[in-house]
mmCIF file of C-alpha atoms in Angstrom:
data_model
loop_
_atom_site.group_PDB
_atom_site.id
_atom_site.type_symbol
_atom_site.label_atom_id
_atom_site.label_comp_id
_atom_site.label_asym_id
_atom_site.label_seq_id
_atom_site.Cartn_x
_atom_site.Cartn_y
_atom_site.Cartn_z
ATOM 1 C CA MET A 1 26.219 -14.619 9.433
ATOM 2 C CA VAL A 2 24.084 -12.092 10.505
ATOM 3 C CA ARG A 3 24.606 -9.511 8.239
ATOM 4 C CA SER A 4 24.405 -11.949 5.588
ATOM 5 C CA LEU A 5 20.723 -13.052 6.822
ATOM 6 C CA LYS A 6 19.924 -8.867 6.816
ATOM 7 C CA LYS A 7 20.728 -9.067 3.444
ATOM 8 C CA LYS A 8 18.933 -12.042 2.366
ATOM 9 C CA ALA A 9 15.924 -10.527 4.390
ATOM 10 C CA LEU A 10 16.100 -7.192 2.696
ATOM 11 C CA ILE A 11 16.353 -8.581 -1.027
ATOM 12 C CA PHE A 12 13.749 -11.152 -0.965
ATOM 13 C CA THR A 13 11.229 -9.218 1.196
ATOM 14 C CA SER A 14 12.038 -6.179 -1.340
ATOM 15 C CA LEU A 15 11.124 -8.456 -4.053
ATOM 16 C CA GLY A 16 7.792 -8.997 -2.172
ATOM 17 C CA HIS A 17 7.419 -5.354 -2.092
ATOM 18 C CA PHE A 18 7.607 -4.909 -5.800
ATOM 19 C CA LEU A 19 5.303 -8.017 -6.776
ATOM 20 C CA ASN A 20 2.847 -6.859 -4.403
ATOM 21 C CA ASP A 21 2.863 -3.224 -5.108
ATOM 22 C CA SER A 22 2.355 -3.621 -8.503
ATOM 23 C CA PHE A 23 -1.228 -4.919 -8.154
ATOM 24 C CA LEU A 24 -2.066 -1.552 -5.582
ATOM 25 C CA VAL A 25 -3.026 0.479 -8.863
ATOM 26 C CA THR A 26 -4.380 -2.613 -11.010
ATOM 27 C CA PHE A 27 -7.919 -1.951 -10.599
ATOM 28 C CA SER A 28 -7.770 1.927 -10.791
ATOM 29 C CA ILE A 29 -6.265 1.021 -14.405
ATOM 30 C CA LEU A 30 -8.945 -1.350 -15.023
ATOM 31 C CA ILE A 31 -11.588 1.242 -14.131
ATOM 32 C CA THR A 32 -10.801 3.208 -17.318
ATOM 33 C CA TYR A 33 -11.810 0.123 -19.303
ATOM 34 C CA TYR A 34 -14.527 -0.884 -17.558
ATOM 35 C CA ILE A 35 -15.840 2.615 -17.914
ATOM 36 C CA GLU A 36 -15.580 2.277 -21.754
ATOM 37 C CA MET A 37 -17.571 -0.638 -21.498
ATOM 38 C CA GLY A 38 -20.396 1.281 -20.070
ATOM 39 C CA LEU A 39 -19.907 0.098 -16.063
ATOM 40 C CA PRO A 40 -21.595 2.542 -13.662
ATOM 41 C CA PRO A 41 -18.859 4.598 -12.009
ATOM 42 C CA LEU A 42 -20.138 4.021 -8.383
ATOM 43 C CA PHE A 43 -20.123 0.265 -8.791
ATOM 44 C CA LEU A 44 -16.529 0.505 -9.632
ATOM 45 C CA GLY A 45 -15.924 2.919 -7.032
ATOM 46 C CA SER A 46 -17.734 0.064 -4.840
ATOM 47 C CA MET A 47 -15.115 -2.420 -6.000
ATOM 48 C CA GLY A 48 -12.368 -0.353 -5.189
ATOM 49 C CA ALA A 49 -13.566 0.218 -1.935
ATOM 50 C CA ILE A 50 -14.209 -3.255 -1.237
ATOM 51 C CA ILE A 51 -10.623 -4.561 -2.377
ATOM 52 C CA ASN A 52 -9.350 -2.046 0.057
ATOM 53 C CA ILE A 53 -11.914 -2.978 3.274
ATOM 54 C CA VAL A 54 -11.471 -6.465 2.384
ATOM 55 C CA SER A 55 -7.608 -5.483 2.557
ATOM 56 C CA GLY A 56 -7.358 -4.037 5.588
ATOM 57 C CA LEU A 57 -9.538 -6.134 7.329
ATOM 58 C CA PHE A 58 -8.254 -9.499 6.657
ATOM 59 C CA SER A 59 -5.174 -8.033 7.639
ATOM 60 C CA MET A 60 -5.658 -7.965 11.279
ATOM 61 C CA TRP A 61 -5.883 -11.821 10.972
ATOM 62 C CA VAL A 62 -2.688 -12.058 9.268
ATOM 63 C CA GLY A 63 -0.961 -9.478 11.860
ATOM 64 C CA LYS A 64 -2.414 -12.037 14.727
ATOM 65 C CA GLU A 65 -1.856 -15.429 13.215
ATOM 66 C CA ALA A 66 2.054 -13.660 12.332
ATOM 67 C CA ASP A 67 2.575 -13.139 15.887
ATOM 68 C CA ARG A 68 0.887 -16.295 17.120
ATOM 69 C CA ILE A 69 2.726 -19.057 14.732
ATOM 70 C CA ASP A 70 5.753 -17.109 13.262
ATOM 71 C CA ASN A 71 4.859 -18.695 9.568
ATOM 72 C CA HIS A 72 5.450 -15.420 7.568
ATOM 73 C CA ASP A 73 7.139 -17.110 4.770
ATOM 74 C CA LYS A 74 4.114 -19.718 3.914
ATOM 75 C CA LEU A 75 1.626 -16.872 4.578
ATOM 76 C CA MET A 76 3.583 -14.446 1.970
ATOM 77 C CA LEU A 77 2.684 -17.075 -0.142
ATOM 78 C CA VAL A 78 -0.428 -17.619 0.111
ATOM 79 C CA GLY A 79 -1.096 -14.179 -0.099
ATOM 80 C CA PHE A 80 0.633 -14.135 -3.802
ATOM 81 C CA LEU A 81 -1.457 -17.172 -4.938
ATOM 82 C CA ILE A 82 -4.578 -15.595 -3.792
ATOM 83 C CA ILE A 83 -3.682 -12.369 -6.048
ATOM 84 C CA ALA A 84 -2.537 -14.552 -9.422
ATOM 85 C CA LEU A 85 -5.822 -16.634 -9.010
ATOM 86 C CA SER A 86 -7.864 -13.089 -8.964
ATOM 87 C CA LEU A 87 -5.646 -11.947 -11.793
ATOM 88 C CA PHE A 88 -7.337 -14.774 -13.713
ATOM 89 C CA LEU A 89 -10.570 -14.354 -12.854
ATOM 90 C CA PHE A 90 -10.183 -10.536 -14.082
ATOM 91 C CA SER A 91 -9.050 -11.676 -17.200
ATOM 92 C CA LEU A 92 -12.298 -13.096 -18.047
ATOM 93 C CA THR A 93 -13.935 -10.076 -17.186
ATOM 94 C CA PHE A 94 -13.038 -8.772 -20.645
ATOM 95 C CA VAL A 95 -14.578 -12.161 -22.434
ATOM 96 C CA TYR A 96 -17.544 -12.160 -20.067
ATOM 97 C CA LYS A 97 -18.893 -8.653 -18.694
ATOM 98 C CA LEU A 98 -20.260 -10.074 -15.570
ATOM 99 C CA LEU A 99 -20.344 -7.529 -12.725
ATOM 100 C CA TRP A 100 -20.328 -10.492 -10.117
ATOM 101 C CA LEU A 101 -17.165 -11.552 -11.523
ATOM 102 C CA ILE A 102 -15.810 -8.386 -11.248
ATOM 103 C CA ALA A 103 -16.683 -8.083 -7.978
ATOM 104 C CA VAL A 104 -15.288 -11.891 -7.020
ATOM 105 C CA SER A 105 -12.563 -10.697 -8.445
ATOM 106 C CA SER A 106 -12.200 -7.700 -6.620
ATOM 107 C CA ILE A 107 -12.660 -9.577 -3.032
ATOM 108 C CA LEU A 108 -10.293 -12.405 -3.781
ATOM 109 C CA LEU A 109 -7.538 -9.238 -4.716
ATOM 110 C CA GLY A 110 -8.200 -7.356 -1.227
ATOM 111 C CA VAL A 111 -7.286 -10.480 0.469
ATOM 112 C CA GLY A 112 -4.551 -11.568 -1.730
ATOM 113 C CA LEU A 113 -3.095 -7.736 -1.034
ATOM 114 C CA SER A 114 -4.026 -8.160 2.682
ATOM 115 C CA PHE A 115 -0.635 -10.346 3.437
ATOM 116 C CA TYR A 116 2.531 -8.234 2.391
ATOM 117 C CA HIS A 117 2.714 -5.565 4.241
ATOM 118 C CA PRO A 118 2.224 -6.601 7.958
ATOM 119 C CA LEU A 119 4.458 -9.623 7.278
ATOM 120 C CA GLY A 120 7.222 -8.038 5.199
ATOM 121 C CA GLY A 121 7.238 -5.124 7.670
ATOM 122 C CA SER A 122 7.712 -7.166 10.498
ATOM 123 C CA ILE A 123 10.720 -9.076 9.042
ATOM 124 C CA LEU A 124 12.778 -6.128 8.558
ATOM 125 C CA GLN A 125 11.245 -4.454 11.901
ATOM 126 C CA PHE A 126 12.813 -7.530 13.554
ATOM 127 C CA THR A 127 15.838 -8.039 11.453
ATOM 128 C CA TYR A 128 17.081 -4.324 11.322
ATOM 129 C CA GLY A 129 15.972 -3.576 14.771
ATOM 130 C CA SER A 130 16.501 0.247 15.298
ATOM 131 C CA ASP A 131 17.564 0.524 11.507
ATOM 132 C CA SER A 132 14.451 -1.125 10.226
ATOM 133 C CA PRO A 133 13.137 2.730 9.302
ATOM 134 C CA LYS A 134 16.381 3.007 6.744
ATOM 135 C CA ALA A 135 15.548 -0.755 5.664
ATOM 136 C CA LEU A 136 12.019 -0.306 5.106
ATOM 137 C CA GLY A 137 12.780 2.799 3.186
ATOM 138 C CA ILE A 138 14.887 0.516 0.908
ATOM 139 C CA ASN A 139 12.495 -2.363 0.935
ATOM 140 C CA GLY A 140 9.863 0.630 0.105
ATOM 141 C CA SER A 141 11.320 1.908 -2.813
ATOM 142 C CA LEU A 142 11.110 -1.615 -5.103
ATOM 143 C CA GLY A 143 7.270 -1.583 -3.761
ATOM 144 C CA SER A 144 7.403 1.870 -5.448
ATOM 145 C CA THR A 145 9.004 0.532 -8.841
ATOM 146 C CA GLY A 146 6.753 -2.024 -8.900
ATOM 147 C CA ARG A 147 3.469 0.581 -8.596
ATOM 148 C CA ALA A 148 5.630 2.876 -11.195
ATOM 149 C CA LEU A 149 6.217 0.277 -13.738
ATOM 150 C CA PHE A 150 2.775 -1.422 -13.707
ATOM 151 C CA PRO A 151 0.524 1.122 -15.487
ATOM 152 C CA ILE A 152 2.699 1.565 -18.124
ATOM 153 C CA VAL A 153 3.106 -2.457 -19.150
ATOM 154 C CA LEU A 154 -0.398 -3.115 -18.046
ATOM 155 C CA VAL A 155 -1.394 -0.513 -20.450
ATOM 156 C CA PHE A 156 0.533 -1.797 -23.301
ATOM 157 C CA LEU A 157 -0.264 -5.282 -22.725
ATOM 158 C CA ILE A 158 -3.873 -4.564 -22.806
ATOM 159 C CA GLU A 159 -3.859 -2.280 -25.960
ATOM 160 C CA TYR A 160 -1.615 -4.851 -28.218
ATOM 161 C CA LEU A 161 -2.509 -8.197 -26.337
ATOM 162 C CA GLY A 162 -6.200 -7.532 -25.477
ATOM 163 C CA GLY A 163 -7.221 -7.668 -21.660
ATOM 164 C CA SER A 164 -7.747 -11.109 -21.306
ATOM 165 C CA THR A 165 -4.500 -12.200 -22.790
ATOM 166 C CA ALA A 166 -2.748 -9.528 -20.772
ATOM 167 C CA LEU A 167 -4.019 -10.550 -17.199
ATOM 168 C CA THR A 168 -3.664 -14.179 -17.914
ATOM 169 C CA ILE A 169 -0.101 -13.443 -18.841
ATOM 170 C CA ILE A 170 0.311 -11.392 -15.734
ATOM 171 C CA ALA A 171 -1.122 -14.073 -13.400
ATOM 172 C CA VAL A 172 1.461 -16.703 -14.307
ATOM 173 C CA TYR A 173 4.352 -14.291 -13.773
ATOM 174 C CA THR A 174 2.875 -14.011 -10.355
ATOM 175 C CA LEU A 175 2.810 -17.544 -9.797
ATOM 176 C CA VAL A 176 6.162 -17.990 -10.965
ATOM 177 C CA PHE A 177 7.844 -14.944 -8.917
ATOM 178 C CA SER A 178 5.963 -15.559 -5.999
ATOM 179 C CA SER A 179 7.754 -18.678 -5.585
ATOM 180 C CA ILE A 180 11.373 -17.318 -6.132
ATOM 181 C CA ILE A 181 10.255 -15.202 -3.200
ATOM 182 C CA TYR A 182 8.852 -17.822 -0.931
ATOM 183 C CA ASN A 183 12.071 -19.819 -1.428
ATOM 184 C CA GLY A 184 14.396 -16.646 -0.261
ATOM 185 C CA ILE A 185 12.698 -15.842 2.495
ATOM 186 C CA LYS A 186 12.088 -19.746 3.664
ATOM 187 C CA PRO A 187 15.271 -20.328 5.553
ATOM 188 C CA ILE A 188 15.373 -16.821 7.279
ATOM 189 C CA LYS A 189 12.370 -17.607 9.329
ATOM 190 C CA ALA A 190 13.579 -19.681 11.837
ATOM 191 C CA LYS A 191 17.055 -17.944 12.108
ATOM 192 C CA THR A 192 15.605 -14.781 12.658
ATOM 193 C CA TYR A 193 12.857 -15.057 14.801
ATOM 194 C CA SER A 194 13.861 -18.077 17.421
ATOM 195 C CA THR A 195 15.886 -15.752 19.711
ATOM 196 C CA THR A 196 13.138 -13.364 20.054
ATOM 197 C CA GLN A 197 10.231 -15.897 20.955
ATOM 198 C CA GLN A 198 11.830 -18.603 23.390
ATOM 199 C CA LYS A 199 9.380 -17.610 25.989
ATOM 200 C CA GLU A 200 5.989 -16.264 26.649
ATOM 201 C CA ARG A 201 6.263 -12.769 27.407
ATOM 202 C CA ALA A 202 3.222 -10.433 28.997
ATOM 203 C CA VAL A 203 2.942 -7.863 26.596
ATOM 204 C CA SER A 204 -0.659 -6.043 25.981
ATOM 205 C CA PHE A 205 -1.588 -4.819 23.023
ATOM 206 C CA SER A 206 -3.395 -2.174 24.383
ATOM 207 C CA SER A 207 -1.268 -0.740 26.230
ATOM 208 C CA PHE A 208 0.088 0.916 23.045
ATOM 209 C CA TYR A 209 -3.623 2.174 22.256
ATOM 210 C CA TYR A 210 -2.715 5.967 23.494
ATOM 211 C CA VAL A 211 -0.627 6.220 20.278
ATOM 212 C CA LEU A 212 -1.590 3.660 18.067
ATOM 213 C CA ILE A 213 -5.268 5.062 18.022
ATOM 214 C CA PRO A 214 -4.713 8.550 16.926
ATOM 215 C CA LEU A 215 -1.975 7.697 14.568
ATOM 216 C CA THR A 216 -4.377 5.305 13.106
ATOM 217 C CA ILE A 217 -7.255 7.839 12.836
ATOM 218 C CA ILE A 218 -4.783 10.737 11.120
ATOM 219 C CA VAL A 219 -2.999 7.572 8.700
ATOM 220 C CA PHE A 220 -7.263 6.500 7.961
ATOM 221 C CA ILE A 221 -8.371 10.075 7.026
ATOM 222 C CA ARG A 222 -4.927 10.941 5.068
ATOM 223 C CA SER A 223 -5.368 7.190 3.023
ATOM 224 C CA MET A 224 -9.261 8.472 2.292
ATOM 225 C CA PHE A 225 -7.392 11.195 0.471
ATOM 226 C CA VAL A 226 -4.747 9.346 -1.176
ATOM 227 C CA MET A 227 -6.223 6.372 -2.208
ATOM 228 C CA GLY A 228 -9.156 8.171 -3.556
ATOM 229 C CA VAL A 229 -6.706 10.169 -5.776
ATOM 230 C CA GLN A 230 -4.815 7.302 -6.795
ATOM 231 C CA THR A 231 -8.310 5.255 -7.895
ATOM 232 C CA PHE A 232 -9.606 7.822 -10.004
ATOM 233 C CA VAL A 233 -6.535 9.952 -11.233
ATOM 234 C CA PRO A 234 -5.943 7.578 -14.537
ATOM 235 C CA THR A 235 -9.623 8.498 -15.182
ATOM 236 C CA TYR A 236 -9.133 11.731 -14.883
ATOM 237 C CA LEU A 237 -5.595 12.115 -16.329
ATOM 238 C CA SER A 238 -6.831 10.431 -19.555
ATOM 239 C CA GLU A 239 -9.772 12.338 -19.817
ATOM 240 C CA LEU A 240 -7.510 15.012 -19.689
ATOM 241 C CA PHE A 241 -4.847 14.092 -21.992
ATOM 242 C CA ASN A 242 -7.524 12.366 -24.076
ATOM 243 C CA SER A 243 -4.709 9.240 -24.399
ATOM 244 C CA LYS A 244 -4.486 6.386 -22.245
ATOM 245 C CA VAL A 245 -0.559 5.699 -23.170
ATOM 246 C CA ILE A 246 0.135 9.376 -22.073
ATOM 247 C CA MET A 247 -1.826 8.926 -18.852
ATOM 248 C CA GLY A 248 0.030 5.689 -18.373
ATOM 249 C CA ALA A 249 3.168 7.327 -18.800
ATOM 250 C CA VAL A 250 2.426 10.050 -16.547
ATOM 251 C CA LEU A 251 1.529 7.846 -13.840
ATOM 252 C CA THR A 252 4.920 5.459 -14.257
ATOM 253 C CA VAL A 253 7.009 9.127 -13.800
ATOM 254 C CA SER A 254 4.858 10.217 -11.324
ATOM 255 C CA TYR A 255 4.988 6.962 -8.995
ATOM 256 C CA ALA A 256 8.583 6.606 -9.612
ATOM 257 C CA THR A 257 9.640 9.865 -7.380
ATOM 258 C CA ALA A 258 8.602 7.229 -4.481
ATOM 259 C CA ILE A 259 11.305 5.002 -5.115
ATOM 260 C CA PHE A 260 13.521 7.551 -3.991
ATOM 261 C CA GLY A 261 11.074 9.002 -1.707
ATOM 262 C CA GLN A 262 11.002 5.509 0.451
ATOM 263 C CA PRO A 263 14.633 5.346 1.376
ATOM 264 C CA PHE A 264 14.800 9.153 1.750
ATOM 265 C CA PHE A 265 12.001 9.257 4.054
ATOM 266 C CA GLY A 266 13.249 5.878 5.662
ATOM 267 C CA ARG A 267 16.726 7.956 6.822
ATOM 268 C CA ILE A 268 15.126 10.817 7.900
ATOM 269 C CA THR A 269 12.661 8.706 10.189
ATOM 270 C CA ALA A 270 15.241 6.742 11.543
ATOM 271 C CA SER A 271 16.719 10.048 12.442
ATOM 272 C CA MET A 272 14.088 12.665 13.142
ATOM 273 C CA GLY A 273 11.453 9.834 14.219
ATOM 274 C CA GLY A 274 8.344 9.031 12.796
ATOM 275 C CA ARG A 275 5.771 11.803 14.019
ATOM 276 C CA ARG A 276 7.971 14.671 12.628
ATOM 277 C CA VAL A 277 7.684 12.757 9.175
ATOM 278 C CA VAL A 278 3.956 12.341 9.591
ATOM 279 C CA PHE A 279 3.536 15.561 9.608
ATOM 280 C CA ILE A 280 5.984 16.355 6.877
ATOM 281 C CA THR A 281 4.503 14.026 4.532
ATOM 282 C CA THR A 282 0.951 14.645 5.036
ATOM 283 C CA ILE A 283 1.106 18.694 4.775
ATOM 284 C CA PHE A 284 3.317 18.529 1.596
ATOM 285 C CA SER A 285 1.460 15.785 -0.283
ATOM 286 C CA THR A 286 -2.092 18.540 0.308
ATOM 287 C CA ILE A 287 -0.158 21.194 -0.784
ATOM 288 C CA PHE A 288 0.586 19.625 -3.932
ATOM 289 C CA TYR A 289 -2.577 18.202 -4.601
ATOM 290 C CA ILE A 290 -4.196 21.578 -4.317
ATOM 291 C CA ILE A 291 -1.968 22.471 -7.197
ATOM 292 C CA PHE A 292 -2.312 19.531 -8.990
ATOM 293 C CA ILE A 293 -6.532 20.350 -9.425
ATOM 294 C CA ILE A 294 -5.869 24.091 -10.077
ATOM 295 C CA ALA A 295 -3.071 23.980 -12.605
ATOM 296 C CA ARG A 296 -4.108 23.970 -16.135
ATOM 297 C CA ASN A 297 -0.847 23.188 -18.091
ATOM 298 C CA TRP A 298 -0.230 19.743 -18.835
ATOM 299 C CA ILE A 299 3.616 20.013 -18.218
ATOM 300 C CA VAL A 300 3.027 21.610 -15.011
ATOM 301 C CA ILE A 301 0.175 19.252 -14.122
ATOM 302 C CA SER A 302 2.738 15.965 -14.369
ATOM 303 C CA ALA A 303 5.529 17.969 -12.586
ATOM 304 C CA ILE A 304 3.350 18.796 -9.344
ATOM 305 C CA PHE A 305 1.413 15.224 -9.478
ATOM 306 C CA ALA A 306 4.932 13.857 -9.567
ATOM 307 C CA ALA A 307 5.987 15.828 -6.177
ATOM 308 C CA PHE A 308 2.816 14.976 -4.809
ATOM 309 C CA SER A 309 3.530 11.572 -5.331
ATOM 310 C CA PHE A 310 6.829 11.710 -3.396
ATOM 311 C CA PHE A 311 5.047 12.725 -0.492
ATOM 312 C CA ALA A 312 1.909 10.866 -0.550
ATOM 313 C CA PHE A 313 3.307 7.450 -1.665
ATOM 314 C CA SER A 314 6.157 7.122 0.708
ATOM 315 C CA ASN A 315 4.510 6.165 3.794
ATOM 316 C CA PHE A 316 5.430 2.829 3.941
ATOM 317 C CA PRO A 317 9.069 3.539 5.763
ATOM 318 C CA VAL A 318 7.327 6.180 7.467
ATOM 319 C CA LEU A 319 4.532 4.632 9.145
ATOM 320 C CA LEU A 320 6.208 1.156 9.752
ATOM 321 C CA GLY A 321 9.452 2.733 11.016
ATOM 322 C CA TYR A 322 7.504 4.943 13.147
ATOM 323 C CA VAL A 323 5.773 1.695 14.423
ATOM 324 C CA SER A 324 8.893 -0.037 15.123
ATOM 325 C CA GLN A 325 9.763 3.225 17.180
ATOM 326 C CA ILE A 326 6.732 2.890 19.909
ATOM 327 C CA VAL A 327 5.441 -0.710 19.998
ATOM 328 C CA ASP A 328 7.490 -4.028 21.598
ATOM 329 C CA PRO A 329 8.672 -6.216 19.210
ATOM 330 C CA ASP A 330 5.905 -9.109 20.568
ATOM 331 C CA VAL A 331 2.921 -6.911 19.136
ATOM 332 C CA MET A 332 4.953 -5.637 15.923
ATOM 333 C CA ALA A 333 2.609 -7.695 13.099
ATOM 334 C CA ARG A 334 -0.847 -6.627 14.741
ATOM 335 C CA ALA A 335 0.273 -3.271 15.214
ATOM 336 C CA ASN A 336 1.464 -2.979 11.578
ATOM 337 C CA SER A 337 -1.828 -4.625 10.700
ATOM 338 C CA LEU A 338 -3.536 -1.797 12.629
ATOM 339 C CA VAL A 339 -1.742 1.249 11.013
ATOM 340 C CA TRP A 340 -1.367 -0.150 7.744
ATOM 341 C CA GLY A 341 -4.340 -2.207 7.455
ATOM 342 C CA ILE A 342 -7.157 -0.602 9.239
ATOM 343 C CA GLY A 343 -5.785 3.103 9.212
ATOM 344 C CA ASN A 344 -4.228 3.171 5.149
ATOM 345 C CA THR A 345 -6.151 0.520 3.647
ATOM 346 C CA VAL A 346 -9.707 0.836 4.873
ATOM 347 C CA GLY A 347 -9.454 4.229 5.204
ATOM 348 C CA GLY A 348 -8.465 4.376 1.756
ATOM 349 C CA ALA A 349 -11.511 2.160 0.873
ATOM 350 C CA LEU A 350 -13.633 4.575 2.296
ATOM 351 C CA GLY A 351 -12.015 7.691 -0.120
ATOM 352 C CA ILE A 352 -12.749 5.411 -3.127
ATOM 353 C CA LEU A 353 -16.037 4.759 -2.138
ATOM 354 C CA LEU A 354 -16.716 8.378 -1.825
ATOM 355 C CA GLY A 355 -14.763 9.134 -4.831
ATOM 356 C CA GLY A 356 -17.137 7.128 -6.755
ATOM 357 C CA TYR A 357 -20.390 8.441 -5.277
ATOM 358 C CA VAL A 358 -19.347 11.693 -6.194
ATOM 359 C CA PHE A 359 -18.329 10.853 -9.562
ATOM 360 C CA GLN A 360 -21.664 9.343 -10.564
ATOM 361 C CA ALA A 361 -24.021 11.667 -8.843
ATOM 362 C CA PHE A 362 -22.203 14.896 -9.861
ATOM 363 C CA SER A 363 -19.158 14.691 -12.252
ATOM 364 C CA LEU A 364 -15.431 13.086 -12.341
ATOM 365 C CA LYS A 365 -13.546 16.827 -11.453
ATOM 366 C CA ALA A 366 -16.368 17.202 -8.440
ATOM 367 C CA SER A 367 -14.913 13.975 -7.513
ATOM 368 C CA MET A 368 -11.235 15.085 -7.637
ATOM 369 C CA LEU A 369 -12.064 17.938 -5.349
ATOM 370 C CA SER A 370 -13.869 16.259 -2.537
ATOM 371 C CA PHE A 371 -10.256 14.980 -1.903
ATOM 372 C CA VAL A 372 -8.867 18.366 -1.222
ATOM 373 C CA ILE A 373 -11.370 18.766 1.699
ATOM 374 C CA ILE A 374 -10.497 15.366 2.683
ATOM 375 C CA ALA A 375 -7.223 15.928 2.738
ATOM 376 C CA LEU A 376 -7.336 19.380 4.488
ATOM 377 C CA ILE A 377 -8.958 17.684 7.506
ATOM 378 C CA SER A 378 -6.091 15.308 7.810
ATOM 379 C CA SER A 379 -3.629 17.951 8.271
ATOM 380 C CA PHE A 380 -5.461 19.802 10.496
ATOM 381 C CA LEU A 381 -5.876 16.781 12.807
ATOM 382 C CA LEU A 382 -1.910 15.871 12.726
ATOM 383 C CA PRO A 383 -1.631 17.013 16.373
ATOM 384 C CA ILE A 384 -3.553 14.726 17.920
ATOM 385 C CA ILE A 385 -0.869 12.074 17.536
ATOM 386 C CA PRO A 386 1.034 12.095 21.076
ATOM 387 C CA SER A 387 4.443 14.142 20.867
ATOM 388 C CA LYS A 388 5.550 11.689 23.393
ATOM 389 C CA THR A 389 5.990 7.890 23.269
ATOM 390 C CA ARG A 390 7.180 5.675 25.307
ATOM 391 C CA LYS A 391 8.433 2.205 24.145
ATOM 392 C CA ARG A 392 7.825 -0.562 26.378
ATOM 393 C CA ARG A 393 10.114 -3.323 26.170
ATOM 394 C CA ALA A 394 9.035 -6.884 27.496
ATOM 395 C CA ARG A 395 12.537 -8.358 28.591
ATOM 396 C CA GLN A 396 11.186 -9.766 31.692
ATOM 397 C CA LYS A 397 13.251 -12.536 33.586
ATOM 398 C CA PRO A 398 11.422 -15.875 33.821
#
């Protein structure tokens, strides 16, 4: 019974990750079309930043509510419904080229994207316990699959059906798929969490700040680099190859490397510990990005970006697996929200905003080069993460 419950949790949270992470790259793809419409890069960069700022800040509320009311299934469904609404509004921007409509759509997308990661992560952290990094790796590979497939799917749909029709179809698909995920997760909740929340536990979230704050700082700066690259690399490749179809194909192949990277890094996080793997993924993503910027041959560029993606976009099992190793279960969702929501998502927002500003003030190439500096800073600051952590277990007797 327990084994079947674990499998069901893994299957449906993984489907949720597949759906959710498809939309992480939506706006970065749409930017290439909006630029052709004559919209200013700084505005578009600001919208990309707003998506991440809203997502990161709102995720703190999501994590707090999840820890408080244990309603992960309903909260996850709400997030997907908001994403579907945002996609429908984005579809209208191809008919009515209104900046305020893009802004409203972006805010809603940010709110919708704030739900999945703290919720899906904590479900697996609870159900799998010490094996959660491995489960998170498998789960993350489905997220990477969604992120890898979506660029080429979205580009082809827009090219052959038009932006409005394409995004409307995707919005309907999101509604249908999210209802399947909700019904799959719903029966898991009560059985999974009832044994862990039978009594009040005096666990202070602040008692874990000594490791969560340094980790969040590193993740924040690293995400400025990674999310900035993710947002502007479609435009960079589109100009480099002079083809959106080739751009979409390169992104799909490159992002696909994280499909294998996520379970790989999940396993080594379980065996080596999260701190070491944070070091490995940060340093190697920095190295490969520097080579990517320097390279001129299109084959080398494509191969190196794929290697960069393997390390840069496999951080879900690493970060949340590390969190499960260092904090108490009663504050797991809040810890996920701090590291992922504030560190990964809000940090990414600042990187996108910076990239948009440098793009408009100087050039796209200058924007891509600015991310090299940020990547180097994140690598040099890695030692601030404490080398020894103590996971406090709240198992007090009533």
